[in-house]
PDB file of C-alpha atoms in Angstrom:
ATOM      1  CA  UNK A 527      67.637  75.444  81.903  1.00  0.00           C
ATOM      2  CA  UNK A 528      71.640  75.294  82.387  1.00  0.00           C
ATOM      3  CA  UNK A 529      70.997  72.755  84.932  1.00  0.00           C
ATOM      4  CA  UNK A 530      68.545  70.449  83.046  1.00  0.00           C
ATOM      5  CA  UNK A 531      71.561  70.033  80.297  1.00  0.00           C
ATOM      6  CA  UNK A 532      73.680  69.290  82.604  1.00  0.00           C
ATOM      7  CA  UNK A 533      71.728  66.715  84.711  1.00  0.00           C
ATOM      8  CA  UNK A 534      70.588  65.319  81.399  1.00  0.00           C
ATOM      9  CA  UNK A 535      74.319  65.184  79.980  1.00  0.00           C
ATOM     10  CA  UNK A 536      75.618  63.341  83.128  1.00  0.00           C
ATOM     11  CA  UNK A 537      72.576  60.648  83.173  1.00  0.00           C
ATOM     12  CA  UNK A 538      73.538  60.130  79.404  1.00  0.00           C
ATOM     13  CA  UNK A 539      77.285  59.477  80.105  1.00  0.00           C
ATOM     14  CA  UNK A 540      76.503  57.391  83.148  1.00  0.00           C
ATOM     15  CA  UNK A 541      74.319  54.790  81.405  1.00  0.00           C
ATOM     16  CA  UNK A 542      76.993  54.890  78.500  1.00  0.00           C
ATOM     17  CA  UNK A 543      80.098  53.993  80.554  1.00  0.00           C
ATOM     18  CA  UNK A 544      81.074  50.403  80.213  1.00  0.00           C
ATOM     19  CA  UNK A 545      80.500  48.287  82.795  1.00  0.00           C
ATOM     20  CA  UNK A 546      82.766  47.464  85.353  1.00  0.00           C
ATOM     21  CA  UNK A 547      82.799  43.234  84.038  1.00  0.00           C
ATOM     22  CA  UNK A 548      85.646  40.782  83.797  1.00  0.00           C
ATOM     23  CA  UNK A 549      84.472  37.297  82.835  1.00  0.00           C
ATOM     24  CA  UNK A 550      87.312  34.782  83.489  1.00  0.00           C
ATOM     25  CA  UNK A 551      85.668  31.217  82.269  1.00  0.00           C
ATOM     26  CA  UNK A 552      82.251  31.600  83.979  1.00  0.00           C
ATOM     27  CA  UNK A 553      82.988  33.505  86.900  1.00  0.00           C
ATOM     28  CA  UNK A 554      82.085  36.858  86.293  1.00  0.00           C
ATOM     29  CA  UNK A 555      82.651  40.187  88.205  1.00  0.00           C
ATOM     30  CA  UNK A 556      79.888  40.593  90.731  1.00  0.00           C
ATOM     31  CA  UNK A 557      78.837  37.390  91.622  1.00  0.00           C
ATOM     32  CA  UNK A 558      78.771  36.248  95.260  1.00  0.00           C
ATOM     33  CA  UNK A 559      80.970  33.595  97.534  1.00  0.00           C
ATOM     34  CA  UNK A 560      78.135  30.735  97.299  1.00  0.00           C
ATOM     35  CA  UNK A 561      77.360  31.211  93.469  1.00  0.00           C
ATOM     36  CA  UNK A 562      81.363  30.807  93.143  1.00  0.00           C
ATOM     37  CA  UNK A 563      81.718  27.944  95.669  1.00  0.00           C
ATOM     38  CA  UNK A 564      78.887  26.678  93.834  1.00  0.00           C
ATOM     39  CA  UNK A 565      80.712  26.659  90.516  1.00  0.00           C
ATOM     40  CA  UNK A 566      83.645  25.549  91.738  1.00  0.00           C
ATOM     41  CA  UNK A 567      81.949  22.041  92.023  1.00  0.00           C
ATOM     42  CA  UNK A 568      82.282  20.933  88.530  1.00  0.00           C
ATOM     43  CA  UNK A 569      85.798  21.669  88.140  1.00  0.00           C
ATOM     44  CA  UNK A 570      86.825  19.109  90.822  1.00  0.00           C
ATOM     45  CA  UNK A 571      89.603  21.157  92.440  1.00  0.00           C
ATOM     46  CA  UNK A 572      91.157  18.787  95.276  1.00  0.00           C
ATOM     47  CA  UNK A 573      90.702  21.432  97.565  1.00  0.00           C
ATOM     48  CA  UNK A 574      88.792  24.987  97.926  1.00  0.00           C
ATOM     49  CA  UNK A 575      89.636  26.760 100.880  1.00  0.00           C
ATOM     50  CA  UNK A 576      88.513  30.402 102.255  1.00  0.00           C
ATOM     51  CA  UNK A 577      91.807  31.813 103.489  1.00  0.00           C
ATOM     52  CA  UNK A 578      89.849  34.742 104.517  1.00  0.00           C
ATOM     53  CA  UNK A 579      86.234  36.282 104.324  1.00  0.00           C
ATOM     54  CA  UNK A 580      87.500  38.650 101.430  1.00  0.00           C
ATOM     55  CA  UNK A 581      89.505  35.608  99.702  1.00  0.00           C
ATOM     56  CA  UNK A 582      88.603  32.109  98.466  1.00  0.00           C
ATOM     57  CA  UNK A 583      91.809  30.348  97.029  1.00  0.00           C
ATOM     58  CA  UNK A 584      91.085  26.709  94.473  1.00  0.00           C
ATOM     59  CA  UNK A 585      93.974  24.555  93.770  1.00  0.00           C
ATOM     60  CA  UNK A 586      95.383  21.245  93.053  1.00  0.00           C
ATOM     61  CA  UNK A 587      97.652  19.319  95.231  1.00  0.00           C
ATOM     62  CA  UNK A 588     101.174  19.832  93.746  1.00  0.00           C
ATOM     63  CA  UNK A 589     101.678  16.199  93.358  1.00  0.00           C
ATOM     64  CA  UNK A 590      99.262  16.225  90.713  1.00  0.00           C
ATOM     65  CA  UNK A 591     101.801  18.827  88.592  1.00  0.00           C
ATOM     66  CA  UNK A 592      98.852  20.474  86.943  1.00  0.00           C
ATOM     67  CA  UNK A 593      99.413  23.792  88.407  1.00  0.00           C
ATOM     68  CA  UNK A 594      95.681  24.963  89.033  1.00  0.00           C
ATOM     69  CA  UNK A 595      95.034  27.503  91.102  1.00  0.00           C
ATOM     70  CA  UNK A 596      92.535  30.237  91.433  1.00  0.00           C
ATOM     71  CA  UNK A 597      92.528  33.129  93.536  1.00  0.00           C
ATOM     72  CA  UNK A 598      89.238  34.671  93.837  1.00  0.00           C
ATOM     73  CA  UNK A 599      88.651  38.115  95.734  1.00  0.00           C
ATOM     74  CA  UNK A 600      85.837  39.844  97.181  1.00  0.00           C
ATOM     75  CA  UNK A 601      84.994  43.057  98.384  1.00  0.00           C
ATOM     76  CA  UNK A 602      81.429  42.921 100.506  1.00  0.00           C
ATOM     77  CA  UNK A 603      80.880  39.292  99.089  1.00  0.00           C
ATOM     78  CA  UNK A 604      80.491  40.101  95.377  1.00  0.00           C
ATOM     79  CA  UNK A 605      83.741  39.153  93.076  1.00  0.00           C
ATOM     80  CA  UNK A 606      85.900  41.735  92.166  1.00  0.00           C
ATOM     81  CA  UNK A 607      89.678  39.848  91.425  1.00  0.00           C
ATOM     82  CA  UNK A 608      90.427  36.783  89.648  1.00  0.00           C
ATOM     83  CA  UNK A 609      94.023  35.340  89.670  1.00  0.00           C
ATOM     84  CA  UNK A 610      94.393  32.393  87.693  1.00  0.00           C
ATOM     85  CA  UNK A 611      97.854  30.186  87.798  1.00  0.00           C
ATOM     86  CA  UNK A 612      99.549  29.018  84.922  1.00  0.00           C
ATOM     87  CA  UNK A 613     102.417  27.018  84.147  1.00  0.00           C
ATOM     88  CA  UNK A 614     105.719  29.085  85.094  1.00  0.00           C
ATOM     89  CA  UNK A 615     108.198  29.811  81.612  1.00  0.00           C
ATOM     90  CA  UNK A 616     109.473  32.722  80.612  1.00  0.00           C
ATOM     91  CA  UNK A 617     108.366  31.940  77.302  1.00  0.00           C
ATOM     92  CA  UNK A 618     104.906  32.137  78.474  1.00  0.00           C
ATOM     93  CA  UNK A 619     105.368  35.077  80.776  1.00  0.00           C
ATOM     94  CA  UNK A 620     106.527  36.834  77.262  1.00  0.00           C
ATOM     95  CA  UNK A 621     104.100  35.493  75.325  1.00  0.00           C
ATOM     96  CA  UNK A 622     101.176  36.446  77.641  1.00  0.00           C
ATOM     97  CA  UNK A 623     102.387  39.727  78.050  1.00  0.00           C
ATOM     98  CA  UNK A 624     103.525  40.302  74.114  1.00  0.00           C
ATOM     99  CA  UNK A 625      99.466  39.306  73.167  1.00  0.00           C
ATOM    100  CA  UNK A 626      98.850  41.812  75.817  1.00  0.00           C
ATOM    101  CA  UNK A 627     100.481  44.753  75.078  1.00  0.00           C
ATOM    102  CA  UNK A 628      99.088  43.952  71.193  1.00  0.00           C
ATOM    103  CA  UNK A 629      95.459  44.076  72.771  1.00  0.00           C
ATOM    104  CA  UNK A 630      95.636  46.672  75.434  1.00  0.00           C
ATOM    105  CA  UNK A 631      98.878  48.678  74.755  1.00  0.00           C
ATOM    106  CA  UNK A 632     101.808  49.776  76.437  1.00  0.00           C
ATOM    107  CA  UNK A 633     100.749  48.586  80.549  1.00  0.00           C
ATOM    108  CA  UNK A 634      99.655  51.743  82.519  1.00  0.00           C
ATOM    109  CA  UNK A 635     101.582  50.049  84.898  1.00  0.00           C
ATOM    110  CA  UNK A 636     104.895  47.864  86.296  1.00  0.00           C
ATOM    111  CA  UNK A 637     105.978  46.554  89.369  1.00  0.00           C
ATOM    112  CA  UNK A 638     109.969  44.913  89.649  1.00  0.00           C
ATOM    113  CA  UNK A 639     110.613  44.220  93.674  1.00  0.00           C
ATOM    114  CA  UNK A 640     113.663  41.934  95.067  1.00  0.00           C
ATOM    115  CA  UNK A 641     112.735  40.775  98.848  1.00  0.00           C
ATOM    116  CA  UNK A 642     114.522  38.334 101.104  1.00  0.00           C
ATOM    117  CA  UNK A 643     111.499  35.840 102.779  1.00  0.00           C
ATOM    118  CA  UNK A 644     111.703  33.042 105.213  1.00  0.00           C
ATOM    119  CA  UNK A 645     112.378  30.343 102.770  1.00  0.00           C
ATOM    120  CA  UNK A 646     114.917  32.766 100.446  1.00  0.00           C
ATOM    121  CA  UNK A 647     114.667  34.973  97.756  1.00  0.00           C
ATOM    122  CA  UNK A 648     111.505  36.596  96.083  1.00  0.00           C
ATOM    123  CA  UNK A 649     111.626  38.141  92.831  1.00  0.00           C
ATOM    124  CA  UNK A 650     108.448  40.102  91.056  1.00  0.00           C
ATOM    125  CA  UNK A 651     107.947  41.275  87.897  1.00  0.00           C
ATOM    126  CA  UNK A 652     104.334  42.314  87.238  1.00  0.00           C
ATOM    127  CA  UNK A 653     102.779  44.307  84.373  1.00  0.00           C
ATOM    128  CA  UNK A 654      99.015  45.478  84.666  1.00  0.00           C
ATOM    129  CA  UNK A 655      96.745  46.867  81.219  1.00  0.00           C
ATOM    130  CA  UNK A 656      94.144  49.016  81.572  1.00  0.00           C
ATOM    131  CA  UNK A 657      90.893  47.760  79.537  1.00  0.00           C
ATOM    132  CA  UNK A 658      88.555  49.990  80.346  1.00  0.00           C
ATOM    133  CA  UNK A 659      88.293  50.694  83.907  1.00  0.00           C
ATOM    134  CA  UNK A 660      88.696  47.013  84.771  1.00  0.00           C
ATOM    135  CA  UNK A 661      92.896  45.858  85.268  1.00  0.00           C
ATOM    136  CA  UNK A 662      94.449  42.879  83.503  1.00  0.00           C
ATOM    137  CA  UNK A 663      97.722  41.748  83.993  1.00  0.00           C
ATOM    138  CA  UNK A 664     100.095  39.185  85.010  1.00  0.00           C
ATOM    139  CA  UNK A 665     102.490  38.722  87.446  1.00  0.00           C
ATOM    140  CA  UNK A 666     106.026  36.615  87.770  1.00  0.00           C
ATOM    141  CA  UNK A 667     107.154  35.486  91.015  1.00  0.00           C
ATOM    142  CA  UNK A 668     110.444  34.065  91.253  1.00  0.00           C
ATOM    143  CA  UNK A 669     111.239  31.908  94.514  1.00  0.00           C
ATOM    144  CA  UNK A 670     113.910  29.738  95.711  1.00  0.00           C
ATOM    145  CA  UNK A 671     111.246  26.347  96.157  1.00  0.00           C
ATOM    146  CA  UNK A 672     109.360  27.553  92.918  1.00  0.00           C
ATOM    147  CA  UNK A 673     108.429  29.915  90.088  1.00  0.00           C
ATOM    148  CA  UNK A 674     104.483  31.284  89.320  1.00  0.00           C
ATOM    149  CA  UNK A 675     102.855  33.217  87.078  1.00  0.00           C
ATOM    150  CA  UNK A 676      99.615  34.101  87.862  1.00  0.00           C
ATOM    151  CA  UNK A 677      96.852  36.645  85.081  1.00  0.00           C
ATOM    152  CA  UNK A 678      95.049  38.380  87.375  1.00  0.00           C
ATOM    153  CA  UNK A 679      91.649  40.516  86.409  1.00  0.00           C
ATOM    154  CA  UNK A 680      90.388  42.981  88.622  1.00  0.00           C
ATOM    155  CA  UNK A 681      87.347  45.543  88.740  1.00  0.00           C
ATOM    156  CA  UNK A 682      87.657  49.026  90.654  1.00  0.00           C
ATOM    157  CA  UNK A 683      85.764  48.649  94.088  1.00  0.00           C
ATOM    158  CA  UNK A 684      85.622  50.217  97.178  1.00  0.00           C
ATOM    159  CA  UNK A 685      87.987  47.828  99.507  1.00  0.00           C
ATOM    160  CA  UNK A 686      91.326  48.267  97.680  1.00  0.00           C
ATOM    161  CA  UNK A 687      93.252  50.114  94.891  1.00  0.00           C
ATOM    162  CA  UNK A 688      93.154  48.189  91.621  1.00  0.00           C
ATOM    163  CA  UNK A 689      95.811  47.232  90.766  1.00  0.00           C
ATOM    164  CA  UNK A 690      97.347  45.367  93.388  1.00  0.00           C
TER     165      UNK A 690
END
């Protein structure tokens, strides 16, 4: 009888959970490499690349100044990462992450790194919000050639820890 309750209990919070789901524009969490490529099409991008099986990177040319670029990741070909590129301020690094920390709190987590690389300095500052399982956050990369900031969305999965 014991066991019924708790079988029944377990199927009950299971189907109540909330779905592991980002929706970033109208790529959503879960949907494969060709339905993205596919996508991809309409927003005329001047190039989409696959720098790897698990990663798909559209951008503009930086002559263009627009500063579009998506990072898409995937983990056994559905979508479980977004990073989207914006244009790199502080003032919109604060105000991203002030309307953040109003929506999801405090961040469960924060990442502050100094590294020497081939072309100079790199500086990181990166702050990550739990909202529900999924991870939001957004991260600040400081380099001697150029600055980013890129809000990055990310669903637990079995390939890697979210965040990273």
């Amino acid at each position: 009888m014991n066991k019924n309750r708790i079988i029944a209990c377990l199927l009950l919070f299971t189907f109540t959970m909330p779905a592991f789901a980002f929706e970033v524009d109208e790529f959503k969490s879960g949907m494969d490499h060709e339905k993205i490529k596919e996508l991809l099409k309409s927003w005329n991008f001047d190039k989409v690349q696959e720098f790897s099986k698990d990663t798909l990177i559209a951008y503009d040319l930086g002559s263009k100044g627009t500063n579009r670029q998506i990072i898409f990741n995937f983990c056994n070909d559905k979508l479980v990462g977004i990073e989207q590129e914006i244009k790199p301020s502080l003032k919109n690094f604060i105000t991203i992450a002030s309307n953040f920390n109003a929506k999801y709190g405090q961040p469960s987590k924060v990442e502050a790194d100094n590294n020497v690389i081939s072309t100079g300095e790199k500086n990181t500052l990166a702050l990550f919000w739990r909202k529900g399982l999924d991870t939001v956050g957004i991260r600040l990369l400081l380099l001697s050639s150029n600055d980013q900031i890129l809000l990055s969305h990310q669903v637990p999965n079995i390939c890697w820890p979210a965040p990273r």
